[in-house]
XYZ file of C-alpha atoms in Angstrom:
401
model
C 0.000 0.000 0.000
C 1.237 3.511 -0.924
C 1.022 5.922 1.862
C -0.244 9.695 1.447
C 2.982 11.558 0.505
C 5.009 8.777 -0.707
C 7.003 9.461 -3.882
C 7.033 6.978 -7.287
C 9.166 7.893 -10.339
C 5.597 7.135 -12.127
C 1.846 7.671 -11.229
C -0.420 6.335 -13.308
C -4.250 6.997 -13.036
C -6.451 5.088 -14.251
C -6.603 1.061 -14.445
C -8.227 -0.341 -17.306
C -6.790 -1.523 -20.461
C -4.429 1.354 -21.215
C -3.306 2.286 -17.588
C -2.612 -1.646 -16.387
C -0.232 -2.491 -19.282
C 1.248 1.284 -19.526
C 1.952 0.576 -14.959
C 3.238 -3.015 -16.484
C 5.583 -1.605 -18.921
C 7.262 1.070 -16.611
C 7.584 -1.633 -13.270
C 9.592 -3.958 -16.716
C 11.911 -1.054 -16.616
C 12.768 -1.145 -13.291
C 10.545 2.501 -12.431
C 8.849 2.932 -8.562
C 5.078 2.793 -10.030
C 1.896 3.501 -8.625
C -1.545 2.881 -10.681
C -4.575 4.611 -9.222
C -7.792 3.414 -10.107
C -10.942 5.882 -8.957
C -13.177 2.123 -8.247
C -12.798 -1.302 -7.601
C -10.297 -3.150 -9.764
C -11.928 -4.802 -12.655
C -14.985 -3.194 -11.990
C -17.909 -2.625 -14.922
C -18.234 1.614 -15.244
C -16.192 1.979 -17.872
C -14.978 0.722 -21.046
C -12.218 -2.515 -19.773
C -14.437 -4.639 -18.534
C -16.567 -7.464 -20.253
C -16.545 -11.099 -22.327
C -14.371 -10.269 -25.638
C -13.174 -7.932 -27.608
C -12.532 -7.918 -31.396
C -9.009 -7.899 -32.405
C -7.950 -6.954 -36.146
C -5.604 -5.282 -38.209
C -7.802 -4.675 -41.254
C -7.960 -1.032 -41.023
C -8.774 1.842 -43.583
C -6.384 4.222 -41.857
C -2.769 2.442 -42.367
C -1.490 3.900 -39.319
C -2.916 1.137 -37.049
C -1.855 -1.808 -38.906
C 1.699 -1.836 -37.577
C 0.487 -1.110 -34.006
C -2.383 -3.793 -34.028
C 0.914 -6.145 -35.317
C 2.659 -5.197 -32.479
C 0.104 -5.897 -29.933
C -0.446 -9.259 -31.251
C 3.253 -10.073 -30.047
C 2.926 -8.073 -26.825
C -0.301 -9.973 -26.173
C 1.455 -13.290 -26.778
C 4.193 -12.378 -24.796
C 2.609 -11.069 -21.668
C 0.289 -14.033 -21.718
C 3.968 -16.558 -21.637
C 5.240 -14.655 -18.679
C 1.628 -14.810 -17.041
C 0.586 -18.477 -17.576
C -3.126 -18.421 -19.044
C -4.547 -17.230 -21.917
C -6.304 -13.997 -23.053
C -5.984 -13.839 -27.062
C -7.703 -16.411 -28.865
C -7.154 -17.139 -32.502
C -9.689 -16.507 -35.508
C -9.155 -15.049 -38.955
C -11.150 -11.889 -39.778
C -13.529 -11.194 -42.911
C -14.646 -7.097 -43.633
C -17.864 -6.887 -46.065
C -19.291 -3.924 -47.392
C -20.315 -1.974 -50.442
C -17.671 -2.990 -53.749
C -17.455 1.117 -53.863
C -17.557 2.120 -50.150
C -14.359 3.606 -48.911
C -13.679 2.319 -46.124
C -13.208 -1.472 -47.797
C -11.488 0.163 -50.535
C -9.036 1.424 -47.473
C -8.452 -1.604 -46.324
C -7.608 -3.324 -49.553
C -5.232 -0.666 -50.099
C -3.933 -1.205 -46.622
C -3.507 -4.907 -47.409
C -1.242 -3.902 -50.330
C 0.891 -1.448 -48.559
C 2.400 -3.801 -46.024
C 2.348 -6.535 -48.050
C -0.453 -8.344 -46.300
C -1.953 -11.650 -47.780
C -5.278 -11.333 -47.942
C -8.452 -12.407 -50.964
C -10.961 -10.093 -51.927
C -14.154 -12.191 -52.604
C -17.340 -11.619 -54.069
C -20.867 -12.953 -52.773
C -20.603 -16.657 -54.119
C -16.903 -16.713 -53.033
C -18.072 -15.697 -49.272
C -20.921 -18.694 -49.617
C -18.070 -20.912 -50.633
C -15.752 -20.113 -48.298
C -17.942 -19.801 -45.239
C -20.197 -22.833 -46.461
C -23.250 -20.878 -46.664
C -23.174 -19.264 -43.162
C -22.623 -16.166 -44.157
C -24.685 -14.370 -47.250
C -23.596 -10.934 -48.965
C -25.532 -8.840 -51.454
C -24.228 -8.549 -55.256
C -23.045 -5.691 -54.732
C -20.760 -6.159 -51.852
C -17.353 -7.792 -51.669
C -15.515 -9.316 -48.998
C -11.782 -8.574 -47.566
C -10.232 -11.858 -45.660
C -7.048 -11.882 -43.782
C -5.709 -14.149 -41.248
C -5.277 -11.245 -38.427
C -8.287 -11.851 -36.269
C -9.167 -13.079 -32.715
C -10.708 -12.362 -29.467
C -9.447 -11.223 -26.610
C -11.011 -11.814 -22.943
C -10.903 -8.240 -21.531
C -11.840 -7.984 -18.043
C -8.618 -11.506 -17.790
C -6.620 -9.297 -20.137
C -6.789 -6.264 -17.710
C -6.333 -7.981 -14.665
C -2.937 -10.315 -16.692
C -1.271 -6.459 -16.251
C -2.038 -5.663 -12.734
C -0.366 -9.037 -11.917
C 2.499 -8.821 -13.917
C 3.074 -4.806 -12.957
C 2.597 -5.954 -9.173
C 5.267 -8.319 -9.914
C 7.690 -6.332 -10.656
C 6.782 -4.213 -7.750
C 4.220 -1.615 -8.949
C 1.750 -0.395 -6.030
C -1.444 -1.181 -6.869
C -4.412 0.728 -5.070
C -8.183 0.999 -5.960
C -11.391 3.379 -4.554
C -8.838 5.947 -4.862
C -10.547 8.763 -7.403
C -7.799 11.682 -8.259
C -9.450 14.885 -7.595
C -6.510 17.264 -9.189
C -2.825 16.769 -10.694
C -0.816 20.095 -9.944
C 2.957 20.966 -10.982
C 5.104 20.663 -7.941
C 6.952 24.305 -8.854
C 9.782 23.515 -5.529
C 13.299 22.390 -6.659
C 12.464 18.530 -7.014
C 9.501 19.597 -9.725
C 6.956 16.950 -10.686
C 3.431 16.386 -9.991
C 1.602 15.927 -6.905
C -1.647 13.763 -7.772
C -4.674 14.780 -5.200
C -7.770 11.967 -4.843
C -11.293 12.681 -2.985
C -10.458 11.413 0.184
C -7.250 13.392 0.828
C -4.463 11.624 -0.499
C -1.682 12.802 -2.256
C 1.320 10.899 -3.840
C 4.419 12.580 -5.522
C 5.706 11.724 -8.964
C 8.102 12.351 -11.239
C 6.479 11.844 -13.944
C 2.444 11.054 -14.676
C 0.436 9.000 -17.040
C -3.433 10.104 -17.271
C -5.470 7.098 -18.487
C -8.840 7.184 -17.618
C -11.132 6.833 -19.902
C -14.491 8.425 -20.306
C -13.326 10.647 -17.339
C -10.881 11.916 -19.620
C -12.365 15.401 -20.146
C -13.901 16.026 -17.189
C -10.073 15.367 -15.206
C -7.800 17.446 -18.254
C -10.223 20.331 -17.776
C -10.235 20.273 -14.055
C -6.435 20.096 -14.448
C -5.894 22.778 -16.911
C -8.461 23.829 -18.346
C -8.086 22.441 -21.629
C -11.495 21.027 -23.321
C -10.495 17.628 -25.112
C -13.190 16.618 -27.572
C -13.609 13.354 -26.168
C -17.337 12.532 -25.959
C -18.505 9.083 -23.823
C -21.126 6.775 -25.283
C -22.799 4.109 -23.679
C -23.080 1.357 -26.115
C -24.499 -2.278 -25.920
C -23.475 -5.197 -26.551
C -25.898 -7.825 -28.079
C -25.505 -11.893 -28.241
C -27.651 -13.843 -29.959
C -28.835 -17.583 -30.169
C -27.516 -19.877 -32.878
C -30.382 -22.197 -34.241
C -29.951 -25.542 -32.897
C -28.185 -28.190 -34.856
C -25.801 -24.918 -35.931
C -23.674 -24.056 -33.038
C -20.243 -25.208 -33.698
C -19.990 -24.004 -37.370
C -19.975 -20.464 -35.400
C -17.809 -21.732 -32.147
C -14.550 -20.575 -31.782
C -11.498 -22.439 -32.534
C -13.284 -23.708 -35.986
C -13.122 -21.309 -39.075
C -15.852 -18.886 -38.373
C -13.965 -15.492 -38.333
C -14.322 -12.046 -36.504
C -16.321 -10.084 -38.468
C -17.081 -6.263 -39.510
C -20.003 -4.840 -41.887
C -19.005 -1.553 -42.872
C -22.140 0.899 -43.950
C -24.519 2.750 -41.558
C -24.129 1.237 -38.968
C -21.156 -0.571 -38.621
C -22.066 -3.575 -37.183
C -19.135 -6.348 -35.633
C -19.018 -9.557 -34.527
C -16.998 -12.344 -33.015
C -16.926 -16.002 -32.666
C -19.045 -17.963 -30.391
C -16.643 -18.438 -27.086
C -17.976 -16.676 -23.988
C -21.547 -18.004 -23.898
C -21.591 -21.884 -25.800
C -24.341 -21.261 -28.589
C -24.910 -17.324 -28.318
C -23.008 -15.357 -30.978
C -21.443 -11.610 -30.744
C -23.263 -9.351 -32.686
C -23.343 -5.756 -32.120
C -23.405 -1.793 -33.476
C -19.797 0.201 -33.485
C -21.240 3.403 -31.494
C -23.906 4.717 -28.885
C -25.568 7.231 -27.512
C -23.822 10.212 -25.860
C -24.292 9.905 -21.685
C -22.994 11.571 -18.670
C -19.826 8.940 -17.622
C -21.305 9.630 -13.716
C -24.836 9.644 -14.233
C -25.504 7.194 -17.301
C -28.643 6.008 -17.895
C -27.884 2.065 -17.989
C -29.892 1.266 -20.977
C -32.707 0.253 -22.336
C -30.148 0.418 -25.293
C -30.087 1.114 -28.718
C -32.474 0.606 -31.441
C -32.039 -3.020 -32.791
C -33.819 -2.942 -36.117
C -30.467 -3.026 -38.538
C -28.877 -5.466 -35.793
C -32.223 -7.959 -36.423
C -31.757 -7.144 -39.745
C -28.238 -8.162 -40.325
C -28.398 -11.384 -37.964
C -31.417 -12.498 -40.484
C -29.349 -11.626 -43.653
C -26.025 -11.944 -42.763
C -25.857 -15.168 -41.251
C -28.065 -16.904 -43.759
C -30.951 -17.700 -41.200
C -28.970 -20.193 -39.478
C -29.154 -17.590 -36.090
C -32.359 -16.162 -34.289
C -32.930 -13.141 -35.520
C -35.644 -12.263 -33.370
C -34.002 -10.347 -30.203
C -30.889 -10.538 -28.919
C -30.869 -12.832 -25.593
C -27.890 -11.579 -23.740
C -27.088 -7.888 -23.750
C -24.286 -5.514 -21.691
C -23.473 -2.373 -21.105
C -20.229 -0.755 -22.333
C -18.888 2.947 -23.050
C -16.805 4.702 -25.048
C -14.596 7.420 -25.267
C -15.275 8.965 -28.757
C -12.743 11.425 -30.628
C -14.427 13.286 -33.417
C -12.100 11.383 -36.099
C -12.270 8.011 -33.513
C -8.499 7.986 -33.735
C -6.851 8.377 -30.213
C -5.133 11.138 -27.886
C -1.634 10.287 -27.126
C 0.346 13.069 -26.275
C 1.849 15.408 -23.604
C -0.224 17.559 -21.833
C 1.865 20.223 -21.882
C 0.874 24.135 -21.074
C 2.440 24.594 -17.215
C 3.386 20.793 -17.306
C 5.363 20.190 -20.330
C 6.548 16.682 -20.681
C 5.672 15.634 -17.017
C 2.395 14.295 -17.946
C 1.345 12.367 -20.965
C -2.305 11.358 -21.673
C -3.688 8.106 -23.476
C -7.648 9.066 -24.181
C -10.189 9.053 -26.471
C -10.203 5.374 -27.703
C -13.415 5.238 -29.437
C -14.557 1.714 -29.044
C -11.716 0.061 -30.856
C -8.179 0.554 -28.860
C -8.729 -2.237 -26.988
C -7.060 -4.338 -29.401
C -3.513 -2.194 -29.028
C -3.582 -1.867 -25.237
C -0.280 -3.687 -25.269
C 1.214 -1.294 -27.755
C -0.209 1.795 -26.151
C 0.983 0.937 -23.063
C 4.767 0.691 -24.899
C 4.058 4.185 -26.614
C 2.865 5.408 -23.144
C 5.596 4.385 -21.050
C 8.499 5.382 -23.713
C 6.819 8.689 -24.294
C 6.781 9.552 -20.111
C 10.188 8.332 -19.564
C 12.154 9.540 -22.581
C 9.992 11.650 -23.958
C 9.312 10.296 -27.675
C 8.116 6.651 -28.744
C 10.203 5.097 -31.062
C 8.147 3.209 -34.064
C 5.078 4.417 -34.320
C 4.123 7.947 -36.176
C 2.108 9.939 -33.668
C 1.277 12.880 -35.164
C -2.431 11.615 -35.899
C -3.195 11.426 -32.037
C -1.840 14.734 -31.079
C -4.325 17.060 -29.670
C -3.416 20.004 -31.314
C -5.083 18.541 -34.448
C -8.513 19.790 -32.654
C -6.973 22.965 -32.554
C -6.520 23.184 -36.519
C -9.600 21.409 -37.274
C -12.477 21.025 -34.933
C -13.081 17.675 -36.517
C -9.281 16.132 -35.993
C -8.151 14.332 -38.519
C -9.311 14.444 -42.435
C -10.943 11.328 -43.656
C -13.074 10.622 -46.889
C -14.668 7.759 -45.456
């Protein structure tokens, strides 16, 4: 236990995804670390807590592909030094209009790292899949062999253990109220929580989720267009006689529809005989006073359940549902990046995640650590999660798609 006044090279607040591996990383290398989390470990407020998460490298901005490649060995790597498992294996098929841009992305994607992958039209999907999955004419499928599921709420608490075995302090129900610069001779911050506490650091990593604007403005001032969303997630019951052609560990793949919605799914593995199926977004909600449902409309869910999986799932209503939010950027690419003003480089900030950083947890808790302890990240470009691109454009980042 850390007591009030105590001094860490590293505080890091905030202890889902992001802030557990990012505490992990620094207690590797040997730093005095101390991860804050504002409730109970593993608890289900936020956006790190759950059955599975979708992991894929298919993406139609190019910048993610080498980070989602480098998770998949960080994952793999944390899960030999912890003993169980947390990534599962599946391959991953995108479908969408032949014309829409964001497919047309990925293909392009595929071709600039050199990424095996088949482009397939509707009978080709019905051939591969064996009829359980069923595209319009007009569509065309993008298959690649980077897919899988992760277990999140396991995955979160894999990084508490390893970073409290290598000596991090761990403590929970400990909400920071207020960072301030410590302007004495030692510098630093001195992190302030609700019930009185206050620990000294060197240096400070702010990962906290949907709290994220709420805390940066509190600390100074500055209004980060990070919006939360409560969004739910929908399973759904495979007809009987059809379960294990959509199990995982077969060759049923993680899945994404692109149009309006966007609408994702994963292999059967958390709940024997329900499926994943869900909508990429939400509704926007108060992080402290959400309303906990009733949810989101579920006509283009039933609809795509009924088409999609060629009738071999109950389309009917969704029999298992949860709660989940997100942290949504304008351009739903992240914040990494100093927060600078009176603090400079003494506090960094991972934010804004928008429903799919999950995935790269591993990797942004790399970026993360390297970026509070040296100041730059080596091997990844950064410049599309800097927050001064709100500043130039209120929208971030320009996308056609």
């Amino acid at each position: 236990m850390a007591l009030s006044g105590e001094e860490f090279d590293v505080i890091v607040v905030g202890a889902g995804i992001m802030g557990s591996s990012t505490a992990y990383q620094l207690a590797k290398r040997g730093k005095k670390t101390l991860l804050l989390e504002q409730f109970d470990f593993l608890h289900h407020r936020g956006s790190s807590h759950g059955e599975s998460r979708t992991i894929r490298a298919t993406y139609p901005e190019d910048y993610y592909f080498p980070m989602v490649i480098e998770s998949y060995k960080l994952w793999k790597e944390a899960e030999s030094q912890i003993g169980y498992k947390v990534y599962f294996k599946a391959e991953h098929l995108d479908m969408g209009d032949s014309h829409d841009k964001n497919i047309r992305g990925i293909i392009q994607t595929c071709h600039k790292y050199s990424v095996s992958h088949q482009v397939l039209d509707r009978r080709q999907v019905a051939e591969k899949f064996s009829g359980r999955f069923d595209i319009p004419e007009n569509w065309i499928a993008v298959f690649t062999e980077y897919g899988g599921v992760i277990k999140p709420t396991k995955a979160v608490s894999m990084f508490q253990a390893l970073a409290f075995q290598r000596g991090a302090v761990l403590r929970d129900c400990m909400e920071v109220k207020d960072i301030k610069k410590d302007d004495g001779v030692k510098g630093g911050v001195w992190v302030h929580t609700s019930n009185g506490e206050k620990f000294w650091g060197k240096k400070c990593v702010v990962t906290v989720g949907a709290w994220t604007r709420k805390l940066i403005k509190k600390v100074n001032g500055v209004e980060l267009p990070i919006q939360p969303l409560e969004t739910m997630v929908c399973y759904w019951r495979i007809k009987e006689g059809n379960e294990a052609k959509y199990a995982i560990g077969g060759d049923f793949p993680t899945f994404a529809c692109y149009g309006e919605p966007y609408i994702y799914g994963t292999p059967s593995l958390e709940y024997p005989g329900l499926i994943k199926v869900a909508v990429h977004g939400g509704y926007p909600c108060d992080e402290d006073k959400r309303p906990w449902g009733p949810g989101m409309g579920l006509g283009s869910l039933k609809e795509t359940v009924e088409e999609r999986m060629s009738g071999m799932v109950d389309s009917g209503a969704p029999v298992a549902t949860q709660l989940c939010m997100y942290s949504m950027t304008p351009d739903e690419d992240f914040v990494i990046d100093f927060l600078g003003g009176d603090f400079g480089k003494d506090v960094v900030i991972g934010g804004g995640f928008s429903g799919h950083g999950f995935k790269m947890g591993p990797v942004v808790g790399r970026i993360l650590a390297d970026l509070v302890l040296t100041g730059e990240a080596k091997g990844v470009e950064l410049k599309h999660f800097r927050i001064q691109r709100f500043e130039e454009n209120p929208q971030g980042n320009d996308k056609d798609f």
